[in-house]
PDB file of N, CA and C in Angstrom:
ATOM      1  N   MET A 140     -25.457   8.956  11.251  1.00  0.00           N
ATOM      2  CA  MET A 140     -24.386   9.550  12.011  1.00  0.00           C
ATOM      3  C   MET A 140     -24.003   8.683  13.217  1.00  0.00           C
ATOM      4  N   ILE A 141     -25.011   8.210  13.959  1.00  0.00           N
ATOM      5  CA  ILE A 141     -24.732   7.343  15.103  1.00  0.00           C
ATOM      6  C   ILE A 141     -24.088   6.048  14.627  1.00  0.00           C
ATOM      7  N   GLY A 142     -24.567   5.532  13.494  1.00  0.00           N
ATOM      8  CA  GLY A 142     -23.983   4.314  12.938  1.00  0.00           C
ATOM      9  C   GLY A 142     -22.507   4.499  12.595  1.00  0.00           C
ATOM     10  N   GLN A 143     -22.173   5.651  12.033  1.00  0.00           N
ATOM     11  CA  GLN A 143     -20.778   5.919  11.687  1.00  0.00           C
ATOM     12  C   GLN A 143     -19.906   6.033  12.939  1.00  0.00           C
ATOM     13  N   ILE A 144     -20.455   6.618  13.987  1.00  0.00           N
ATOM     14  CA  ILE A 144     -19.699   6.717  15.244  1.00  0.00           C
ATOM     15  C   ILE A 144     -19.453   5.334  15.813  1.00  0.00           C
ATOM     16  N   LEU A 145     -20.473   4.477  15.785  1.00  0.00           N
ATOM     17  CA  LEU A 145     -20.310   3.108  16.291  1.00  0.00           C
ATOM     18  C   LEU A 145     -19.300   2.318  15.461  1.00  0.00           C
ATOM     19  N   ILE A 146     -19.350   2.490  14.147  1.00  0.00           N
ATOM     20  CA  ILE A 146     -18.375   1.816  13.281  1.00  0.00           C
ATOM     21  C   ILE A 146     -16.964   2.296  13.610  1.00  0.00           C
ATOM     22  N   ALA A 147     -16.802   3.594  13.816  1.00  0.00           N
ATOM     23  CA  ALA A 147     -15.482   4.137  14.163  1.00  0.00           C
ATOM     24  C   ALA A 147     -14.996   3.587  15.503  1.00  0.00           C
ATOM     25  N   LEU A 148     -15.893   3.470  16.476  1.00  0.00           N
ATOM     26  CA  LEU A 148     -15.514   2.919  17.781  1.00  0.00           C
ATOM     27  C   LEU A 148     -15.101   1.455  17.669  1.00  0.00           C
ATOM     28  N   ILE A 149     -15.830   0.688  16.870  1.00  0.00           N
ATOM     29  CA  ILE A 149     -15.479  -0.722  16.666  1.00  0.00           C
ATOM     30  C   ILE A 149     -14.129  -0.824  15.957  1.00  0.00           C
ATOM     31  N   ALA A 150     -13.903   0.038  14.967  1.00  0.00           N
ATOM     32  CA  ALA A 150     -12.615   0.036  14.266  1.00  0.00           C
ATOM     33  C   ALA A 150     -11.476   0.390  15.224  1.00  0.00           C
ATOM     34  N   LEU A 151     -11.678   1.379  16.068  1.00  0.00           N
ATOM     35  CA  LEU A 151     -10.644   1.757  17.039  1.00  0.00           C
ATOM     36  C   LEU A 151     -10.381   0.639  18.044  1.00  0.00           C
ATOM     37  N   LEU A 152     -11.426  -0.068  18.441  1.00  0.00           N
ATOM     38  CA  LEU A 152     -11.252  -1.218  19.323  1.00  0.00           C
ATOM     39  C   LEU A 152     -10.358  -2.267  18.663  1.00  0.00           C
ATOM     40  N   HIS A 153     -10.554  -2.493  17.375  1.00  0.00           N
ATOM     41  CA  HIS A 153      -9.741  -3.480  16.667  1.00  0.00           C
ATOM     42  C   HIS A 153      -8.301  -2.998  16.479  1.00  0.00           C
ATOM     43  N   VAL A 154      -8.094  -1.711  16.361  1.00  0.00           N
ATOM     44  CA  VAL A 154      -6.726  -1.192  16.328  1.00  0.00           C
ATOM     45  C   VAL A 154      -6.059  -1.434  17.681  1.00  0.00           C
ATOM     46  N   TYR A 155      -6.795  -1.208  18.760  1.00  0.00           N
ATOM     47  CA  TYR A 155      -6.274  -1.461  20.106  1.00  0.00           C
ATOM     48  C   TYR A 155      -5.899  -2.934  20.276  1.00  0.00           C
ATOM     49  N   ILE A 156      -6.767  -3.823  19.818  1.00  0.00           N
ATOM     50  CA  ILE A 156      -6.480  -5.258  19.906  1.00  0.00           C
ATOM     51  C   ILE A 156      -5.266  -5.610  19.042  1.00  0.00           C
ATOM     52  N   LEU A 157      -5.157  -5.001  17.867  1.00  0.00           N
ATOM     53  CA  LEU A 157      -3.989  -5.217  17.012  1.00  0.00           C
ATOM     54  C   LEU A 157      -2.711  -4.879  17.774  1.00  0.00           C
ATOM     55  N   VAL A 158      -2.679  -3.729  18.423  1.00  0.00           N
ATOM     56  CA  VAL A 158      -1.481  -3.316  19.162  1.00  0.00           C
ATOM     57  C   VAL A 158      -1.184  -4.309  20.285  1.00  0.00           C
ATOM     58  N   LEU A 159      -2.219  -4.714  21.022  1.00  0.00           N
ATOM     59  CA  LEU A 159      -2.016  -5.692  22.095  1.00  0.00           C
ATOM     60  C   LEU A 159      -1.434  -6.996  21.569  1.00  0.00           C
ATOM     61  N   GLU A 160      -2.007  -7.518  20.494  1.00  0.00           N
ATOM     62  CA  GLU A 160      -1.603  -8.836  20.006  1.00  0.00           C
ATOM     63  C   GLU A 160      -0.299  -8.806  19.208  1.00  0.00           C
ATOM     64  N   MET A 161      -0.058  -7.754  18.483  1.00  0.00           N
ATOM     65  CA  MET A 161       1.139  -7.734  17.639  1.00  0.00           C
ATOM     66  C   MET A 161       2.380  -7.195  18.352  1.00  0.00           C
ATOM     67  N   PHE A 162       2.192  -6.255  19.267  1.00  0.00           N
ATOM     68  CA  PHE A 162       3.349  -5.571  19.839  1.00  0.00           C
ATOM     69  C   PHE A 162       3.505  -5.736  21.347  1.00  0.00           C
ATOM     70  N   LEU A 163       2.403  -5.983  22.058  1.00  0.00           N
ATOM     71  CA  LEU A 163       2.470  -6.036  23.522  1.00  0.00           C
ATOM     72  C   LEU A 163       2.194  -7.422  24.097  1.00  0.00           C
ATOM     73  N   TRP A 164       2.084  -8.429  23.245  1.00  0.00           N
ATOM     74  CA  TRP A 164       1.709  -9.776  23.670  1.00  0.00           C
ATOM     75  C   TRP A 164       2.581 -10.312  24.805  1.00  0.00           C
ATOM     76  N   ASP A 165       3.882 -10.125  24.689  1.00  0.00           N
ATOM     77  CA  ASP A 165       4.793 -10.668  25.692  1.00  0.00           C
ATOM     78  C   ASP A 165       5.366  -9.584  26.620  1.00  0.00           C
ATOM     79  N   LYS A 166       4.754  -8.412  26.594  1.00  0.00           N
ATOM     80  CA  LYS A 166       5.140  -7.323  27.488  1.00  0.00           C
ATOM     81  C   LYS A 166       4.207  -7.342  28.713  1.00  0.00           C
ATOM     82  N   PRO A 167       4.596  -6.682  29.816  1.00  0.00           N
ATOM     83  CA  PRO A 167       3.772  -6.730  31.029  1.00  0.00           C
ATOM     84  C   PRO A 167       2.296  -6.364  30.811  1.00  0.00           C
ATOM     85  N   TYR A 168       2.034  -5.313  30.024  1.00  0.00           N
ATOM     86  CA  TYR A 168       0.646  -4.909  29.790  1.00  0.00           C
ATOM     87  C   TYR A 168      -0.130  -5.995  29.037  1.00  0.00           C
ATOM     88  N   GLY A 169       0.494  -6.566  28.013  1.00  0.00           N
ATOM     89  CA  GLY A 169      -0.151  -7.636  27.251  1.00  0.00           C
ATOM     90  C   GLY A 169      -0.347  -8.895  28.076  1.00  0.00           C
ATOM     91  N   LEU A 170       0.648  -9.235  28.883  1.00  0.00           N
ATOM     92  CA  LEU A 170       0.522 -10.413  29.749  1.00  0.00           C
ATOM     93  C   LEU A 170      -0.661 -10.252  30.694  1.00  0.00           C
ATOM     94  N   LYS A 171      -0.794  -9.053  31.261  1.00  0.00           N
ATOM     95  CA  LYS A 171      -1.900  -8.798  32.182  1.00  0.00           C
ATOM     96  C   LYS A 171      -3.246  -8.807  31.443  1.00  0.00           C
ATOM     97  N   ALA A 172      -3.289  -8.183  30.271  1.00  0.00           N
ATOM     98  CA  ALA A 172      -4.542  -8.080  29.515  1.00  0.00           C
ATOM     99  C   ALA A 172      -5.092  -9.451  29.142  1.00  0.00           C
ATOM    100  N   PHE A 173      -4.205 -10.387  28.804  1.00  0.00           N
ATOM    101  CA  PHE A 173      -4.651 -11.702  28.350  1.00  0.00           C
ATOM    102  C   PHE A 173      -4.473 -12.792  29.404  1.00  0.00           C
ATOM    103  N   GLY A 174      -3.943 -12.434  30.578  1.00  0.00           N
ATOM    104  CA  GLY A 174      -3.760 -13.417  31.644  1.00  0.00           C
ATOM    105  C   GLY A 174      -2.753 -14.497  31.292  1.00  0.00           C
ATOM    106  N   ASN A 175      -1.722 -14.121  30.569  1.00  0.00           N
ATOM    107  CA  ASN A 175      -0.691 -15.074  30.132  1.00  0.00           C
ATOM    108  C   ASN A 175       0.517 -15.055  31.057  1.00  0.00           C
ATOM    109  N   THR A 176       1.254 -16.140  31.000  1.00  0.00           N
ATOM    110  CA  THR A 176       2.571 -16.178  31.631  1.00  0.00           C
ATOM    111  C   THR A 176       3.601 -15.830  30.554  1.00  0.00           C
ATOM    112  N   PRO A 177       4.782 -15.388  30.943  1.00  0.00           N
ATOM    113  CA  PRO A 177       5.818 -15.095  29.933  1.00  0.00           C
ATOM    114  C   PRO A 177       6.140 -16.312  29.067  1.00  0.00           C
ATOM    115  N   GLU A 178       6.131 -17.494  29.662  1.00  0.00           N
ATOM    116  CA  GLU A 178       6.433 -18.713  28.900  1.00  0.00           C
ATOM    117  C   GLU A 178       5.363 -18.993  27.853  1.00  0.00           C
ATOM    118  N   LYS A 179       4.097 -18.911  28.273  1.00  0.00           N
ATOM    119  CA  LYS A 179       2.998 -19.156  27.323  1.00  0.00           C
ATOM    120  C   LYS A 179       2.982 -18.081  26.230  1.00  0.00           C
ATOM    121  N   ALA A 180       3.243 -16.845  26.621  1.00  0.00           N
ATOM    122  CA  ALA A 180       3.259 -15.754  25.640  1.00  0.00           C
ATOM    123  C   ALA A 180       4.346 -15.972  24.601  1.00  0.00           C
ATOM    124  N   GLN A 181       5.502 -16.444  25.025  1.00  0.00           N
ATOM    125  CA  GLN A 181       6.597 -16.698  24.081  1.00  0.00           C
ATOM    126  C   GLN A 181       6.225 -17.803  23.095  1.00  0.00           C
ATOM    127  N   LEU A 182       5.559 -18.840  23.605  1.00  0.00           N
ATOM    128  CA  LEU A 182       5.162 -19.961  22.738  1.00  0.00           C
ATOM    129  C   LEU A 182       4.078 -19.571  21.736  1.00  0.00           C
ATOM    130  N   THR A 183       3.235 -18.611  22.091  1.00  0.00           N
ATOM    131  CA  THR A 183       2.083 -18.264  21.254  1.00  0.00           C
ATOM    132  C   THR A 183       2.234 -16.907  20.560  1.00  0.00           C
ATOM    133  N   LYS A 184       3.427 -16.332  20.608  1.00  0.00           N
ATOM    134  CA  LYS A 184       3.636 -14.982  20.075  1.00  0.00           C
ATOM    135  C   LYS A 184       3.317 -14.883  18.581  1.00  0.00           C
ATOM    136  N   VAL A 185       3.759 -15.831  17.788  1.00  0.00           N
ATOM    137  CA  VAL A 185       3.508 -15.769  16.339  1.00  0.00           C
ATOM    138  C   VAL A 185       2.016 -15.882  16.052  1.00  0.00           C
ATOM    139  N   MET A 186       1.334 -16.770  16.777  1.00  0.00           N
ATOM    140  CA  MET A 186      -0.113 -16.914  16.610  1.00  0.00           C
ATOM    141  C   MET A 186      -0.825 -15.597  16.954  1.00  0.00           C
ATOM    142  N   ALA A 187      -0.393 -14.957  18.035  1.00  0.00           N
ATOM    143  CA  ALA A 187      -1.009 -13.698  18.448  1.00  0.00           C
ATOM    144  C   ALA A 187      -0.771 -12.602  17.411  1.00  0.00           C
ATOM    145  N   GLN A 188       0.415 -12.573  16.837  1.00  0.00           N
ATOM    146  CA  GLN A 188       0.694 -11.574  15.801  1.00  0.00           C
ATOM    147  C   GLN A 188      -0.197 -11.803  14.583  1.00  0.00           C
ATOM    148  N   ASN A 189      -0.452 -13.049  14.245  1.00  0.00           N
ATOM    149  CA  ASN A 189      -1.355 -13.371  13.147  1.00  0.00           C
ATOM    150  C   ASN A 189      -2.766 -12.873  13.460  1.00  0.00           C
ATOM    151  N   GLN A 190      -3.229 -13.122  14.673  1.00  0.00           N
ATOM    152  CA  GLN A 190      -4.553 -12.642  15.077  1.00  0.00           C
ATOM    153  C   GLN A 190      -4.603 -11.117  15.041  1.00  0.00           C
ATOM    154  N   GLY A 191      -3.529 -10.481  15.492  1.00  0.00           N
ATOM    155  CA  GLY A 191      -3.477  -9.026  15.461  1.00  0.00           C
ATOM    156  C   GLY A 191      -3.580  -8.477  14.053  1.00  0.00           C
ATOM    157  N   LEU A 192      -2.940  -9.160  13.125  1.00  0.00           N
ATOM    158  CA  LEU A 192      -3.018  -8.738  11.730  1.00  0.00           C
ATOM    159  C   LEU A 192      -4.453  -8.825  11.209  1.00  0.00           C
ATOM    160  N   TYR A 193      -5.160  -9.893  11.562  1.00  0.00           N
ATOM    161  CA  TYR A 193      -6.564 -10.008  11.171  1.00  0.00           C
ATOM    162  C   TYR A 193      -7.383  -8.859  11.745  1.00  0.00           C
ATOM    163  N   ASN A 194      -7.128  -8.505  13.002  1.00  0.00           N
ATOM    164  CA  ASN A 194      -7.844  -7.379  13.601  1.00  0.00           C
ATOM    165  C   ASN A 194      -7.524  -6.088  12.873  1.00  0.00           C
ATOM    166  N   GLY A 195      -6.294  -5.947  12.414  1.00  0.00           N
ATOM    167  CA  GLY A 195      -5.929  -4.772  11.632  1.00  0.00           C
ATOM    168  C   GLY A 195      -6.686  -4.701  10.313  1.00  0.00           C
ATOM    169  N   PHE A 196      -6.852  -5.842   9.664  1.00  0.00           N
ATOM    170  CA  PHE A 196      -7.627  -5.865   8.416  1.00  0.00           C
ATOM    171  C   PHE A 196      -9.087  -5.499   8.664  1.00  0.00           C
ATOM    172  N   LEU A 197      -9.643  -5.979   9.770  1.00  0.00           N
ATOM    173  CA  LEU A 197     -11.023  -5.612  10.103  1.00  0.00           C
ATOM    174  C   LEU A 197     -11.126  -4.106  10.342  1.00  0.00           C
ATOM    175  N   ALA A 198     -10.189  -3.551  11.095  1.00  0.00           N
ATOM    176  CA  ALA A 198     -10.197  -2.106  11.346  1.00  0.00           C
ATOM    177  C   ALA A 198     -10.054  -1.323  10.043  1.00  0.00           C
ATOM    178  N   ALA A 199      -9.140  -1.752   9.186  1.00  0.00           N
ATOM    179  CA  ALA A 199      -8.938  -1.057   7.905  1.00  0.00           C
ATOM    180  C   ALA A 199     -10.207  -1.094   7.066  1.00  0.00           C
ATOM    181  N   GLY A 200     -10.866  -2.239   7.051  1.00  0.00           N
ATOM    182  CA  GLY A 200     -12.113  -2.348   6.289  1.00  0.00           C
ATOM    183  C   GLY A 200     -13.199  -1.440   6.833  1.00  0.00           C
ATOM    184  N   LEU A 201     -13.290  -1.332   8.146  1.00  0.00           N
ATOM    185  CA  LEU A 201     -14.296  -0.454   8.740  1.00  0.00           C
ATOM    186  C   LEU A 201     -13.974   1.015   8.481  1.00  0.00           C
ATOM    187  N   PHE A 202     -12.702   1.378   8.563  1.00  0.00           N
ATOM    188  CA  PHE A 202     -12.325   2.752   8.220  1.00  0.00           C
ATOM    189  C   PHE A 202     -12.575   3.035   6.736  1.00  0.00           C
ATOM    190  N   TRP A 203     -12.345   2.031   5.915  1.00  0.00           N
ATOM    191  CA  TRP A 203     -12.629   2.172   4.475  1.00  0.00           C
ATOM    192  C   TRP A 203     -14.117   2.459   4.273  1.00  0.00           C
ATOM    193  N   ALA A 204     -14.959   1.723   4.994  1.00  0.00           N
ATOM    194  CA  ALA A 204     -16.401   1.935   4.873  1.00  0.00           C
ATOM    195  C   ALA A 204     -16.782   3.365   5.267  1.00  0.00           C
ATOM    196  N   LEU A 205     -16.100   3.910   6.254  1.00  0.00           N
ATOM    197  CA  LEU A 205     -16.404   5.282   6.690  1.00  0.00           C
ATOM    198  C   LEU A 205     -15.977   6.317   5.655  1.00  0.00           C
ATOM    199  N   CYS A 206     -14.943   6.001   4.882  1.00  0.00           N
ATOM    200  CA  CYS A 206     -14.398   6.963   3.915  1.00  0.00           C
ATOM    201  C   CYS A 206     -14.903   6.738   2.491  1.00  0.00           C
ATOM    202  N   ALA A 207     -15.573   5.640   2.264  1.00  0.00           N
ATOM    203  CA  ALA A 207     -15.995   5.271   0.907  1.00  0.00           C
ATOM    204  C   ALA A 207     -17.147   6.155   0.423  1.00  0.00           C
ATOM    205  N   PRO A 208     -17.279   6.258  -0.904  1.00  0.00           N
ATOM    206  CA  PRO A 208     -18.446   6.954  -1.452  1.00  0.00           C
ATOM    207  C   PRO A 208     -19.735   6.275  -0.969  1.00  0.00           C
ATOM    208  N   VAL A 209     -20.783   7.051  -0.893  1.00  0.00           N
ATOM    209  CA  VAL A 209     -22.055   6.588  -0.325  1.00  0.00           C
ATOM    210  C   VAL A 209     -22.519   5.260  -0.941  1.00  0.00           C
ATOM    211  N   ILE A 210     -22.345   5.092  -2.230  1.00  0.00           N
ATOM    212  CA  ILE A 210     -22.818   3.884  -2.896  1.00  0.00           C
ATOM    213  C   ILE A 210     -22.118   2.615  -2.383  1.00  0.00           C
ATOM    214  N   TYR A 211     -20.881   2.747  -1.901  1.00  0.00           N
ATOM    215  CA  TYR A 211     -20.129   1.593  -1.410  1.00  0.00           C
ATOM    216  C   TYR A 211     -20.105   1.488   0.111  1.00  0.00           C
ATOM    217  N   ALA A 212     -20.408   2.560   0.809  1.00  0.00           N
ATOM    218  CA  ALA A 212     -20.231   2.608   2.263  1.00  0.00           C
ATOM    219  C   ALA A 212     -21.049   1.550   2.987  1.00  0.00           C
ATOM    220  N   LEU A 213     -22.332   1.431   2.677  1.00  0.00           N
ATOM    221  CA  LEU A 213     -23.185   0.475   3.386  1.00  0.00           C
ATOM    222  C   LEU A 213     -22.786  -0.973   3.114  1.00  0.00           C
ATOM    223  N   PRO A 214     -22.564  -1.367   1.853  1.00  0.00           N
ATOM    224  CA  PRO A 214     -22.116  -2.744   1.634  1.00  0.00           C
ATOM    225  C   PRO A 214     -20.782  -3.064   2.314  1.00  0.00           C
ATOM    226  N   LEU A 215     -19.848  -2.130   2.287  1.00  0.00           N
ATOM    227  CA  LEU A 215     -18.558  -2.354   2.963  1.00  0.00           C
ATOM    228  C   LEU A 215     -18.749  -2.488   4.467  1.00  0.00           C
ATOM    229  N   ALA A 216     -19.529  -1.578   5.038  1.00  0.00           N
ATOM    230  CA  ALA A 216     -19.777  -1.635   6.483  1.00  0.00           C
ATOM    231  C   ALA A 216     -20.462  -2.944   6.852  1.00  0.00           C
ATOM    232  N   ASN A 217     -21.458  -3.343   6.082  1.00  0.00           N
ATOM    233  CA  ASN A 217     -22.155  -4.600   6.372  1.00  0.00           C
ATOM    234  C   ASN A 217     -21.220  -5.799   6.290  1.00  0.00           C
ATOM    235  N   PHE A 218     -20.369  -5.831   5.282  1.00  0.00           N
ATOM    236  CA  PHE A 218     -19.444  -6.951   5.132  1.00  0.00           C
ATOM    237  C   PHE A 218     -18.483  -7.032   6.314  1.00  0.00           C
ATOM    238  N   PHE A 219     -17.828  -5.914   6.635  1.00  0.00           N
ATOM    239  CA  PHE A 219     -16.820  -5.960   7.696  1.00  0.00           C
ATOM    240  C   PHE A 219     -17.448  -6.110   9.080  1.00  0.00           C
ATOM    241  N   LEU A 220     -18.629  -5.537   9.304  1.00  0.00           N
ATOM    242  CA  LEU A 220     -19.314  -5.772  10.574  1.00  0.00           C
ATOM    243  C   LEU A 220     -19.770  -7.228  10.673  1.00  0.00           C
ATOM    244  N   GLY A 221     -20.154  -7.823   9.548  1.00  0.00           N
ATOM    245  CA  GLY A 221     -20.487  -9.250   9.534  1.00  0.00           C
ATOM    246  C   GLY A 221     -19.282 -10.099   9.907  1.00  0.00           C
ATOM    247  N   CYS A 222     -18.111  -9.715   9.408  1.00  0.00           N
ATOM    248  CA  CYS A 222     -16.881 -10.425   9.781  1.00  0.00           C
ATOM    249  C   CYS A 222     -16.614 -10.288  11.275  1.00  0.00           C
ATOM    250  N   VAL A 223     -16.796  -9.092  11.819  1.00  0.00           N
ATOM    251  CA  VAL A 223     -16.594  -8.864  13.251  1.00  0.00           C
ATOM    252  C   VAL A 223     -17.565  -9.722  14.056  1.00  0.00           C
ATOM    253  N   LEU A 224     -18.827  -9.771  13.640  1.00  0.00           N
ATOM    254  CA  LEU A 224     -19.822 -10.589  14.357  1.00  0.00           C
ATOM    255  C   LEU A 224     -19.479 -12.063  14.298  1.00  0.00           C
ATOM    256  N   THR A 225     -19.034 -12.533  13.151  1.00  0.00           N
ATOM    257  CA  THR A 225     -18.668 -13.944  13.002  1.00  0.00           C
ATOM    258  C   THR A 225     -17.499 -14.294  13.907  1.00  0.00           C
ATOM    259  N   VAL A 226     -16.482 -13.462  13.917  1.00  0.00           N
ATOM    260  CA  VAL A 226     -15.319 -13.710  14.767  1.00  0.00           C
ATOM    261  C   VAL A 226     -15.716 -13.634  16.236  1.00  0.00           C
ATOM    262  N   SER A 227     -16.565 -12.670  16.585  1.00  0.00           N
ATOM    263  CA  SER A 227     -17.009 -12.538  17.976  1.00  0.00           C
ATOM    264  C   SER A 227     -17.785 -13.764  18.421  1.00  0.00           C
ATOM    265  N   TYR A 228     -18.683 -14.244  17.584  1.00  0.00           N
ATOM    266  CA  TYR A 228     -19.462 -15.438  17.923  1.00  0.00           C
ATOM    267  C   TYR A 228     -18.533 -16.638  18.102  1.00  0.00           C
ATOM    268  N   THR A 229     -17.592 -16.794  17.193  1.00  0.00           N
ATOM    269  CA  THR A 229     -16.646 -17.908  17.281  1.00  0.00           C
ATOM    270  C   THR A 229     -15.844 -17.818  18.577  1.00  0.00           C
ATOM    271  N   HIS A 230     -15.385 -16.625  18.892  1.00  0.00           N
ATOM    272  CA  HIS A 230     -14.592 -16.439  20.111  1.00  0.00           C
ATOM    273  C   HIS A 230     -15.414 -16.762  21.359  1.00  0.00           C
ATOM    274  N   LEU A 231     -16.659 -16.351  21.375  1.00  0.00           N
ATOM    275  CA  LEU A 231     -17.504 -16.575  22.546  1.00  0.00           C
ATOM    276  C   LEU A 231     -17.916 -18.034  22.732  1.00  0.00           C
ATOM    277  N   THR A 232     -17.907 -18.807  21.664  1.00  0.00           N
ATOM    278  CA  THR A 232     -18.359 -20.198  21.763  1.00  0.00           C
ATOM    279  C   THR A 232     -17.222 -21.207  21.869  1.00  0.00           C
ATOM    280  N   LEU A 233     -15.977 -20.747  21.780  1.00  0.00           N
ATOM    281  CA  LEU A 233     -14.856 -21.662  21.905  1.00  0.00           C
ATOM    282  C   LEU A 233     -14.610 -22.021  23.364  1.00  0.00           C
ATOM    283  N   PRO A 234     -14.123 -23.228  23.631  1.00  0.00           N
ATOM    284  CA  PRO A 234     -13.756 -23.560  25.009  1.00  0.00           C
ATOM    285  C   PRO A 234     -12.603 -22.673  25.486  1.00  0.00           C
ATOM    286  N   THR A 235     -12.551 -22.412  26.774  1.00  0.00           N
ATOM    287  CA  THR A 235     -11.530 -21.514  27.322  1.00  0.00           C
ATOM    288  C   THR A 235     -10.446 -22.269  28.079  1.00  0.00           C
ATOM    289  N   ASN A 236      -9.942 -23.342  27.507  1.00  0.00           N
ATOM    290  CA  ASN A 236      -8.890 -24.114  28.180  1.00  0.00           C
ATOM    291  C   ASN A 236      -7.601 -23.372  28.165  1.00  0.00           C
TER     292      ASN A 236
END
């Protein structure tokens, strides 16, 4: 039960990131959230929308794991949480130029 709650929270976090990257990237809230200037946001908008789409796929996969029959739930959750961990590690180890 606690595991399912944590998976749901991680999925909701990725939905939030999807909204930020796909729809609010060049809006005041998105600019503030990512520390961007309007010029930089305009140049990187398509890239951000692509990243947002990936976050949406991660969220969908995690929600799928929550709704899947018991036999598939654990493998699905493990796969999509593994993807989240891989992306998180990559993000944390990249230079921040």
